[in-house]
CSV table of C-alpha atoms in Angstrom, one decimal:
chain,number,residue,atom,x,y,z
M,1,MET,CA,-20.2,-6.4,8.8
M,2,SER,CA,-22.7,-3.9,7.4
M,3,ILE,CA,-22.2,-1.6,4.4
M,4,ASP,CA,-21.7,1.4,6.8
M,5,SER,CA,-19.0,-0.3,8.6
M,6,LEU,CA,-17.2,-1.2,5.6
M,7,ARG,CA,-17.3,2.4,4.3
M,8,ARG,CA,-16.1,3.4,7.7
M,9,SER,CA,-13.1,1.0,7.4
M,10,ALA,CA,-12.4,2.0,4.0
M,11,ARG,CA,-12.2,5.8,4.7
M,12,THR,CA,-10.2,5.0,8.0
M,13,THR,CA,-7.7,3.1,5.5
M,14,VAL,CA,-7.1,5.7,3.2
M,15,SER,CA,-7.4,8.7,5.3
M,16,GLY,CA,-4.6,10.8,6.8
M,17,LEU,CA,-1.9,10.2,4.3
M,18,PRO,CA,0.0,13.3,2.6
M,19,GLN,CA,-1.1,14.6,-0.8
M,20,GLY,CA,2.3,13.6,-2.2
M,21,PHE,CA,1.6,9.9,-1.6
M,22,TRP,CA,-1.8,10.1,-3.7
M,23,TRP,CA,0.1,11.7,-6.6
M,24,LEU,CA,2.8,8.8,-6.2
M,25,TRP,CA,-0.1,6.4,-5.6
M,26,LEU,CA,-1.5,7.6,-9.0
M,27,SER,CA,1.5,7.3,-10.9
M,28,THR,CA,1.8,3.5,-10.0
M,29,LEU,CA,-1.8,3.0,-11.1
M,30,VAL,CA,-1.3,4.7,-14.6
M,31,ASN,CA,2.0,2.9,-15.0
M,32,ARG,CA,0.6,-0.6,-14.2
M,33,THR,CA,-2.8,0.1,-16.3
M,34,GLY,CA,-0.4,0.1,-19.3
M,35,ALA,CA,2.0,-2.6,-18.4
M,36,PHE,CA,1.3,-4.8,-21.5
M,37,VAL,CA,5.0,-6.0,-22.2
M,38,LEU,CA,5.6,-8.6,-19.7
M,39,THR,CA,1.8,-9.8,-20.0
M,40,PHE,CA,2.1,-10.6,-23.7
M,41,LEU,CA,5.7,-11.0,-24.0
M,42,SER,CA,5.6,-14.7,-24.7
M,43,LEU,CA,3.0,-14.6,-26.9
M,44,TYR,CA,4.4,-12.1,-29.0
M,45,LEU,CA,7.7,-14.1,-29.4
M,46,THR,CA,5.9,-17.1,-30.1
M,47,VAL,CA,3.0,-16.6,-32.1
M,48,GLU,CA,3.6,-13.3,-33.9
M,49,LEU,CA,7.8,-13.7,-34.3
M,50,GLY,CA,7.7,-17.6,-34.4
M,51,HIS,CA,10.3,-18.0,-31.8
M,52,SER,CA,10.5,-21.2,-29.8
M,53,ALA,CA,9.0,-21.5,-26.2
M,54,TRP,CA,12.6,-21.9,-25.0
M,55,PHE,CA,13.7,-18.4,-26.5
M,56,ALA,CA,10.7,-16.9,-24.9
M,57,GLY,CA,11.7,-18.3,-21.5
M,58,LEU,CA,15.1,-17.1,-21.9
M,59,VAL,CA,13.9,-13.7,-22.6
M,60,VAL,CA,11.7,-13.4,-19.8
M,61,ALA,CA,14.5,-14.7,-17.6
M,62,LEU,CA,16.5,-12.1,-18.9
M,63,HIS,CA,14.2,-9.6,-17.7
M,64,GLY,CA,14.7,-10.8,-14.1
M,65,LEU,CA,18.5,-10.7,-14.5
M,66,GLY,CA,18.2,-7.2,-15.5
M,67,GLY,CA,16.5,-6.6,-12.3
M,68,VAL,CA,19.3,-8.2,-10.1
M,69,ALA,CA,21.5,-5.3,-11.4
M,70,GLY,CA,18.9,-2.6,-11.6
M,71,SER,CA,17.9,-3.1,-7.9
M,72,PRO,CA,21.2,-1.9,-6.3
M,73,LEU,CA,21.8,0.8,-9.1
M,74,GLY,CA,18.5,2.2,-8.4
M,75,GLY,CA,19.1,2.3,-4.7
M,76,ALA,CA,22.4,3.8,-5.2
M,77,LEU,CA,20.9,6.7,-7.4
M,78,THR,CA,18.1,7.3,-5.1
M,79,ASP,CA,20.4,8.1,-2.1
M,80,ARG,CA,22.9,9.9,-4.4
M,81,TRP,CA,20.9,11.8,-7.1
M,82,GLY,CA,17.7,11.8,-5.4
M,83,ARG,CA,14.1,10.0,-5.5
M,84,ARG,CA,12.3,12.1,-7.9
M,85,PRO,CA,15.4,12.2,-10.7
M,86,THR,CA,15.7,8.5,-10.3
M,87,MET,CA,12.0,7.7,-10.8
M,88,VAL,CA,11.9,10.1,-14.0
M,89,THR,CA,14.8,8.8,-15.5
M,90,MET,CA,14.0,5.1,-15.0
M,91,HIS,CA,10.4,5.3,-15.9
M,92,LEU,CA,11.7,7.1,-19.2
M,93,ALA,CA,14.2,4.4,-19.8
M,94,ALA,CA,11.4,1.9,-19.4
M,95,ALA,CA,9.2,3.6,-21.8
M,96,ALA,CA,11.9,3.7,-24.3
M,97,SER,CA,12.3,-0.1,-24.0
M,98,ALA,CA,8.7,-0.7,-24.6
M,99,ALA,CA,8.6,1.6,-27.5
M,100,ALA,CA,11.9,-0.3,-28.9
M,101,LEU,CA,10.0,-3.6,-28.6
M,102,ALA,CA,7.6,-2.3,-31.2
M,103,VAL,CA,10.3,-1.8,-33.6
M,104,VAL,CA,13.1,-4.4,-33.3
M,105,THR,CA,12.5,-7.9,-34.6
M,106,SER,CA,16.2,-9.6,-34.3
M,107,ALA,CA,16.4,-12.2,-31.4
M,108,TRP,CA,19.7,-10.5,-30.1
M,109,ALA,CA,18.1,-6.9,-30.2
M,110,ILE,CA,14.9,-8.1,-28.3
M,111,ALA,CA,17.0,-9.9,-25.9
M,112,THR,CA,18.9,-6.8,-25.2
M,113,VAL,CA,16.0,-4.4,-24.9
M,114,VAL,CA,14.3,-6.7,-22.5
M,115,LEU,CA,17.3,-7.1,-20.3
M,116,LEU,CA,17.6,-3.2,-20.3
M,117,MET,CA,13.9,-3.0,-19.4
M,118,GLY,CA,14.5,-5.1,-16.4
M,119,VAL,CA,17.2,-2.9,-15.3
M,120,ALA,CA,14.9,0.2,-15.7
M,121,MET,CA,12.0,-1.1,-14.2
M,122,GLN,CA,13.6,-2.6,-11.2
M,123,ALA,CA,15.8,0.5,-10.4
M,124,VAL,CA,12.9,2.7,-10.2
M,125,ARG,CA,11.5,0.7,-7.0
M,126,PRO,CA,13.9,1.6,-4.6
M,127,SER,CA,13.2,5.3,-5.4
M,128,ILE,CA,9.2,4.7,-4.7
M,129,ASN,CA,9.7,2.7,-1.5
M,130,ALA,CA,12.2,5.3,-0.3
M,131,THR,CA,9.8,8.1,-1.1
M,132,ILE,CA,7.1,6.4,0.8
M,133,ALA,CA,9.2,6.1,3.9
M,134,ASP,CA,10.3,9.7,3.6
M,135,MET,CA,7.0,11.5,3.4
M,136,VAL,CA,4.6,9.2,5.5
M,137,PRO,CA,4.8,9.0,9.3
M,138,ALA,CA,6.4,6.0,10.6
M,139,HIS,CA,3.0,4.4,12.1
M,140,ASP,CA,1.5,4.7,8.6
M,141,VAL,CA,4.2,3.3,6.4
M,142,ARG,CA,2.9,-0.1,6.1
M,143,ARG,CA,-0.7,1.1,5.5
M,144,ALA,CA,1.0,3.3,2.8
M,145,TYR,CA,3.0,0.5,1.1
M,146,ALA,CA,-0.2,-1.8,1.0
M,147,LEU,CA,-2.4,1.0,-0.7
M,148,ASN,CA,0.4,1.4,-3.3
M,149,TYR,CA,0.7,-2.5,-3.8
M,150,TRP,CA,-3.1,-2.2,-4.2
M,151,ALA,CA,-2.7,0.4,-6.9
M,152,LEU,CA,-0.3,-1.9,-8.6
M,153,ASN,CA,-2.5,-4.8,-8.7
M,154,LEU,CA,-5.5,-2.9,-9.8
M,155,GLY,CA,-3.4,-1.5,-12.5
M,156,PHE,CA,-2.3,-4.7,-13.7
M,157,ALA,CA,-6.0,-6.2,-13.6
M,158,ILE,CA,-7.0,-3.5,-15.7
M,159,ALA,CA,-3.9,-4.0,-18.2
M,160,SER,CA,-4.9,-7.7,-18.5
M,161,ILE,CA,-8.3,-7.2,-19.2
M,162,GLY,CA,-7.6,-4.2,-21.5
M,163,GLY,CA,-4.9,-5.9,-23.2
M,164,GLY,CA,-6.8,-9.0,-24.0
M,165,ALA,CA,-9.7,-7.0,-25.3
M,166,ALA,CA,-7.2,-5.0,-27.4
M,167,ILE,CA,-5.3,-7.7,-28.8
M,168,PHE,CA,-6.7,-7.5,-32.3
M,169,LEU,CA,-4.9,-4.2,-32.7
M,170,GLY,CA,-1.5,-6.0,-32.7
M,171,TYR,CA,1.2,-6.8,-30.1
M,172,ARG,CA,3.4,-3.7,-31.0
M,173,THR,CA,0.3,-1.4,-30.7
M,174,LEU,CA,0.1,-2.7,-27.1
M,175,PHE,CA,4.0,-2.2,-26.4
M,176,VAL,CA,3.6,1.5,-27.7
M,177,VAL,CA,0.8,2.1,-25.4
M,178,ASP,CA,2.7,0.8,-22.4
M,179,ALA,CA,5.3,3.2,-23.4
M,180,ILE,CA,2.9,6.1,-23.4
M,181,ALA,CA,1.4,4.9,-20.1
M,182,THR,CA,5.0,4.9,-18.6
M,183,VAL,CA,5.9,8.5,-20.0
M,184,LEU,CA,2.4,9.8,-18.4
M,185,CYS,CA,3.8,8.1,-15.4
M,186,ALA,CA,7.1,9.9,-15.3
M,187,VAL,CA,5.1,13.4,-16.1
M,188,ILE,CA,2.9,12.9,-13.1
M,189,VAL,CA,6.2,12.3,-10.8
M,190,PHE,CA,8.0,15.5,-12.5
M,191,LEU,CA,5.1,17.8,-12.2
M,192,ARG,CA,3.5,16.7,-9.0
M,193,LEU,CA,5.9,14.8,-6.7
M,194,PRO,CA,8.3,16.8,-4.5
M,195,GLU,CA,11.8,15.6,-4.0
M,196,THR,CA,11.9,14.0,-0.6
M,197,ARG,CA,15.5,13.1,-0.1
M,198,PRO,CA,16.2,14.1,3.6
M,199,GLU,CA,18.4,17.1,4.0
M,200,ALA,CA,21.6,16.7,5.9
M,201,ARG,CA,21.4,16.8,9.4
M,202,THR,CA,22.8,19.7,11.6
M,203,ASP,CA,24.1,19.9,15.1
M,204,LYS,CA,23.0,22.3,18.1
M,205,ALA,CA,25.3,24.8,16.4
M,206,GLY,CA,23.9,24.6,13.1
M,207,LYS,CA,26.8,22.9,11.5
M,208,PRO,CA,26.4,20.1,9.1
M,209,VAL,CA,26.4,16.4,10.6
M,210,VAL,CA,28.5,14.2,8.6
M,211,GLU,CA,26.7,11.0,8.1
M,212,ALA,CA,28.6,7.7,8.0
M,213,LYS,CA,28.9,6.6,4.4
M,214,VAL,CA,27.0,3.3,3.4
M,215,SER,CA,27.9,1.2,0.6
M,216,MET,CA,26.2,-1.7,-0.4
M,217,PHE,CA,28.8,-4.0,1.6
M,218,THR,CA,27.8,-1.6,4.5
M,219,VAL,CA,24.2,-2.6,4.0
M,220,LEU,CA,25.0,-6.2,4.1
M,221,ARG,CA,26.8,-6.0,7.2
M,222,ASP,CA,23.7,-4.9,9.1
M,223,ALA,CA,23.1,-8.5,10.7
M,224,PRO,CA,19.0,-7.9,11.1
M,225,PHE,CA,18.7,-6.5,7.5
M,226,ARG,CA,20.8,-9.3,6.1
M,227,THR,CA,18.7,-11.9,7.9
M,228,LEU,CA,15.3,-9.9,6.4
M,229,VAL,CA,16.7,-10.1,3.1
M,230,LEU,CA,17.7,-13.7,3.2
M,231,LEU,CA,14.2,-14.8,4.7
M,232,ASN,CA,12.6,-12.5,1.8
M,233,LEU,CA,14.5,-14.4,-0.6
M,234,PHE,CA,13.1,-18.0,0.7
M,235,VAL,CA,9.5,-16.3,0.5
M,236,CYS,CA,9.9,-15.0,-3.0
M,237,VAL,CA,11.2,-18.6,-4.3
M,238,VAL,CA,7.9,-19.9,-2.8
M,239,PHE,CA,5.8,-17.2,-4.1
M,240,THR,CA,7.3,-17.4,-7.5
M,241,ALA,CA,7.0,-21.1,-7.7
M,242,PRO,CA,3.5,-21.4,-8.5
M,243,TRP,CA,3.4,-18.9,-11.5
M,244,ILE,CA,5.5,-21.7,-13.3
M,245,GLY,CA,4.8,-24.7,-11.4
M,246,LEU,CA,1.1,-24.3,-11.3
M,247,PRO,CA,0.2,-24.2,-14.8
M,248,LEU,CA,2.5,-27.3,-15.6
M,249,THR,CA,1.0,-29.3,-12.7
M,250,MET,CA,-2.7,-28.4,-13.6
M,251,ALA,CA,-1.7,-29.6,-17.2
M,252,ASP,CA,0.0,-33.0,-15.7
M,253,LYS,CA,-3.8,-33.6,-14.1
M,254,GLY,CA,-5.3,-33.1,-17.7
M,255,LEU,CA,-6.7,-29.6,-17.2
M,256,SER,CA,-6.8,-26.9,-19.8
M,257,PRO,CA,-4.8,-23.7,-20.0
M,258,SER,CA,-8.4,-22.0,-19.9
M,259,SER,CA,-8.4,-23.8,-16.4
M,260,TYR,CA,-5.3,-22.4,-15.4
M,261,GLY,CA,-6.3,-18.8,-16.6
M,262,VAL,CA,-9.5,-19.0,-14.4
M,263,VAL,CA,-7.4,-20.2,-11.3
M,264,ILE,CA,-4.6,-17.7,-11.3
M,265,ALA,CA,-7.2,-14.8,-12.1
M,266,VAL,CA,-8.2,-15.4,-8.2
M,267,ASN,CA,-4.8,-14.0,-7.3
M,268,GLY,CA,-5.7,-10.6,-9.0
M,269,ILE,CA,-9.5,-10.8,-7.8
M,270,VAL,CA,-8.7,-11.4,-4.1
M,271,ILE,CA,-6.0,-8.6,-3.9
M,272,VAL,CA,-8.1,-6.0,-5.5
M,273,GLY,CA,-11.1,-7.0,-3.7
M,274,PHE,CA,-9.5,-7.5,-0.4
M,275,GLN,CA,-6.4,-5.7,0.0
M,276,LEU,CA,-7.8,-2.8,2.1
M,277,LEU,CA,-9.7,-5.4,4.3
M,278,VAL,CA,-6.7,-7.4,5.1
M,279,ASN,CA,-4.5,-4.1,5.8
M,280,LYS,CA,-7.1,-2.9,8.2
M,281,LEU,CA,-7.4,-6.4,10.0
M,282,THR,CA,-3.5,-6.5,10.3
M,283,ASP,CA,-2.9,-3.0,11.1
M,284,LYS,CA,-0.7,-2.2,14.3
M,285,ARG,CA,0.1,-6.1,14.5
M,286,SER,CA,3.9,-6.9,15.1
M,287,PRO,CA,5.7,-6.9,11.9
M,288,ALA,CA,7.8,-10.2,13.1
M,289,LEU,CA,4.4,-12.0,13.6
M,290,LEU,CA,2.8,-10.9,10.3
M,291,LEU,CA,5.9,-12.0,8.2
M,292,SER,CA,5.7,-15.5,10.1
M,293,LEU,CA,2.1,-15.5,9.2
M,294,SER,CA,2.3,-14.6,5.7
M,295,SER,CA,5.1,-17.2,5.2
M,296,VAL,CA,2.8,-20.0,6.9
M,297,LEU,CA,0.3,-19.0,4.2
M,298,PHE,CA,2.7,-19.2,1.5
M,299,ALA,CA,3.8,-22.8,2.7
M,300,VAL,CA,0.2,-24.1,3.3
M,301,GLY,CA,-1.1,-22.8,0.2
M,302,THR,CA,1.5,-23.9,-2.3
M,303,GLY,CA,2.1,-27.1,-0.4
M,304,ALA,CA,-1.7,-28.0,-0.6
M,305,THR,CA,-1.4,-27.7,-4.5
M,306,ALA,CA,0.0,-31.4,-4.3
M,307,LEU,CA,-3.5,-32.2,-2.7
M,308,ALA,CA,-5.8,-30.5,-5.1
M,309,GLY,CA,-6.1,-33.7,-7.4
M,310,SER,CA,-7.9,-32.5,-10.5
M,311,SER,CA,-10.4,-29.9,-9.1
M,312,VAL,CA,-10.2,-26.6,-10.5
M,313,VAL,CA,-11.9,-25.3,-7.2
M,314,ALA,CA,-9.3,-27.0,-4.9
M,315,PHE,CA,-6.4,-25.2,-7.1
M,316,ALA,CA,-8.5,-21.9,-6.8
M,317,ALA,CA,-8.6,-22.4,-3.0
M,318,THR,CA,-4.9,-22.9,-2.9
M,319,VAL,CA,-4.4,-19.7,-4.7
M,320,VAL,CA,-6.5,-18.0,-2.2
M,321,VAL,CA,-4.3,-19.1,0.7
M,322,TRP,CA,-1.1,-17.9,-0.6
M,323,THR,CA,-2.5,-14.9,-2.2
M,324,VAL,CA,-3.4,-13.7,1.4
M,325,GLY,CA,0.0,-14.3,2.6
M,326,GLU,CA,1.2,-12.2,-0.5
M,327,MET,CA,-1.2,-9.3,0.5
M,328,ILE,CA,0.4,-9.5,4.2
M,329,HIS,CA,3.8,-10.0,3.3
M,330,VAL,CA,4.7,-7.6,0.6
M,331,PRO,CA,3.8,-4.2,2.4
M,332,THR,CA,5.0,-5.6,5.9
M,333,ASN,CA,8.4,-6.6,4.3
M,334,ALA,CA,8.8,-3.2,2.6
M,335,ALA,CA,7.8,-1.3,6.0
M,336,ALA,CA,10.3,-3.6,7.7
M,337,THR,CA,13.0,-2.4,5.4
M,338,ALA,CA,12.3,1.1,6.0
M,339,ARG,CA,12.5,0.7,9.6
M,340,LEU,CA,15.8,-0.9,9.5
M,341,ALA,CA,17.2,1.7,7.1
M,342,PRO,CA,19.1,4.9,8.3
M,343,GLU,CA,17.4,7.8,6.5
M,344,HIS,CA,20.1,8.8,4.1
M,345,ALA,CA,20.6,5.1,3.1
M,346,ARG,CA,16.8,4.1,2.6
M,347,GLY,CA,17.5,3.8,-1.3
M,348,ARG,CA,20.6,1.3,-0.9
M,349,TYR,CA,18.5,-0.7,1.8
M,350,GLN,CA,15.4,-1.0,-0.5
M,351,GLY,CA,17.8,-1.7,-3.6
M,352,VAL,CA,19.2,-4.7,-1.7
M,353,MET,CA,15.7,-5.9,-0.7
M,354,GLY,CA,14.7,-5.4,-4.3
M,355,MET,CA,17.6,-7.7,-5.4
M,356,SER,CA,16.4,-10.6,-3.5
M,357,TRP,CA,13.0,-10.3,-5.5
M,358,ALA,CA,15.0,-10.2,-8.5
M,359,VAL,CA,17.2,-13.1,-7.6
M,360,ALA,CA,14.1,-15.2,-6.9
M,361,GLY,CA,12.2,-14.0,-10.2
M,362,PHE,CA,15.4,-15.5,-11.9
M,363,VAL,CA,16.2,-18.6,-10.3
M,364,ALA,CA,12.6,-19.8,-9.0
M,365,PRO,CA,11.1,-20.4,-12.6
M,366,ILE,CA,14.3,-22.0,-13.8
M,367,GLY,CA,14.1,-24.3,-10.6
M,368,ALA,CA,10.4,-25.2,-10.6
M,369,GLY,CA,10.6,-26.3,-14.3
M,370,ALA,CA,13.5,-28.5,-13.6
M,371,ILE,CA,11.8,-29.9,-10.6
M,372,VAL,CA,8.7,-30.6,-12.4
M,373,ASP,CA,10.4,-32.2,-15.3
M,374,GLY,CA,12.4,-34.2,-13.0
M,375,PRO,CA,11.1,-35.5,-9.7
M,376,GLY,CA,7.7,-34.2,-10.4
M,377,PRO,CA,5.3,-31.7,-9.2
M,378,GLY,CA,4.8,-33.4,-5.8
M,379,VAL,CA,8.3,-32.7,-4.8
M,380,LEU,CA,8.0,-28.7,-5.8
M,381,TRP,CA,5.2,-28.3,-3.6
M,382,ALA,CA,6.7,-30.3,-0.8
M,383,ALA,CA,9.8,-28.2,-1.1
M,384,THR,CA,7.8,-24.9,-1.2
M,385,PHE,CA,6.1,-26.2,1.8
M,386,ALA,CA,9.2,-26.7,4.0
M,387,ILE,CA,10.9,-23.5,2.7
M,388,GLY,CA,8.0,-21.2,3.8
M,389,LEU,CA,7.7,-22.9,7.3
M,390,LEU,CA,11.5,-22.5,7.4
M,391,ALA,CA,11.1,-18.7,6.7
M,392,ALA,CA,8.3,-18.4,9.3
M,393,VAL,CA,10.6,-19.9,12.0
M,394,GLY,CA,13.2,-17.5,11.1
M,395,TYR,CA,10.8,-14.7,11.2
M,396,SER,CA,9.8,-15.6,14.5
M,397,LEU,CA,13.2,-16.4,16.3
M,398,ARG,CA,15.6,-14.0,14.6
M,399,LEU,CA,14.1,-10.6,14.0
M,400,ARG,CA,11.0,-10.4,16.6
M,401,LYS,CA,13.3,-8.1,18.5
M,402,ALA,CA,14.9,-6.2,15.6
M,403,LEU,CA,11.3,-5.4,14.3
M,404,ALA,CA,10.1,-3.7,17.2
M,405,ASP,CA,6.7,-2.2,17.4
M,406,ASP,CA,6.1,1.2,16.0
M,407,HIS,CA,6.3,2.8,19.5
M,408,ASP,CA,9.9,1.4,19.7
M,409,VAL,CA,10.7,2.8,16.3
M,410,LEU,CA,9.6,6.3,17.2
M,411,ASP,CA,11.6,6.3,20.4
M,412,ARG,CA,14.5,4.7,18.8
M,413,PRO,CA,17.7,6.8,19.4
M,414,ALA,CA,19.2,8.6,16.8
M,415,GLY,CA,22.4,6.8,17.0
M,416,ASP,CA,20.8,3.4,16.2
M,417,SER,CA,22.5,3.4,13.1
M,418,VAL,CA,23.7,0.2,10.8
M,419,GLU,CA,27.2,0.6,12.3
M,420,ASP,CA,25.7,0.5,15.9
M,421,ARG,CA,23.4,-2.5,15.2
M,422,ALA,CA,26.6,-4.4,13.5
M,423,ALA,CA,28.8,-3.6,16.6
M,424,ALA,CA,25.9,-4.8,18.7
M,425,ASP,CA,25.4,-8.0,16.8
M,426,ASP,CA,29.0,-8.7,16.8
M,427,SER,CA,29.1,-8.2,20.6
M,428,ALA,CA,26.1,-10.4,21.2
M,429,ASP,CA,28.0,-13.2,18.9
M,430,LYS,CA,31.0,-13.0,21.3
M,431,SER,CA,29.1,-13.0,24.3
M,432,SER,CA,27.0,-16.1,23.3
M,433,VAL,CA,30.4,-17.8,22.4
M,434,SER,CA,31.9,-17.1,25.4
M,435,ALA,CA,28.9,-18.0,27.4
């Protein structure tokens, strides 16, 4: 592929999206560029404050636990209060938490602040995803999610490099910089991003149409979406396992922590360097096919870790495989969530989906550590291989029809609501039983 063709491909990838999306993209980049807390939190707790590694792991797990509560909270606020107010409020809450970490020193205070930070950071995500679905045409939604995910990883890469170089300034200084970056992100949203929550629909006579109330229970009654959430939970568990199991496996093979640093850096390098290309190659493909493919890549990439021996190159190759799966899965899953959600309930749908990420972020590290300490790393990677393949089969068999192609989405009748889909699924279940 020539340089000119690469330029044309990049231009096509970023063209045609509304201005508001790019302000949101910029806010994501700014926010993640200052994301120092989670990157250096465990080092701060153990090296600076002298806490045990067990306590550091517990605090990081509390951040994930906060996300389990924060995601549905953010989803409900996004639909009730609005996208923009939710984003601004939760960004400011996360900034206050980061600033508080630069001040508090007691174990209980640190644990509480990190828990609240987990709530705030996860609560903002449904509003971001709902805003993208609101402002971007349906046929461009997956591309927009991919671009926003690219900004997130680009910012994180900058934060990792900058934080490592600036560590001599002290951990507390990094936390203050994190707070400032998050406040700046909130300012960008407040000043430049319009509110995108859909206005109430009206009938032909101009009278407002009363939308069916959607609670979290209603969302979970939506059988196709419930399946999507469950399968995403499986994939998230597989995706999260290497972040705990990979360094332990490499250490078990006699490799140094610096070797792990080189290997895991491949994840960020591949995403920053190739996200746009992967998005171009997968554009307009069937969502169910892409989700199945990404699950297979997760399964093969993590499963092959058991076969890497003591070769750093082999470990890096496994990371490349599951990272490509990550680049396909994340934007496709977000777009599939937006596709299944009614306009007036996009926040709640994204909130429930985000909760599956948070649950995996809390459960998978604990489970991965226990398996490595018990049966051993080989069992862990065999399990991730099996779970990934199970998810791939589930996407292919259970969601191919529900995740119709873009033309079907554009032609979907307005009455195709969560209640309609639930009723249809109930009827299908009864028909299959009687048959």
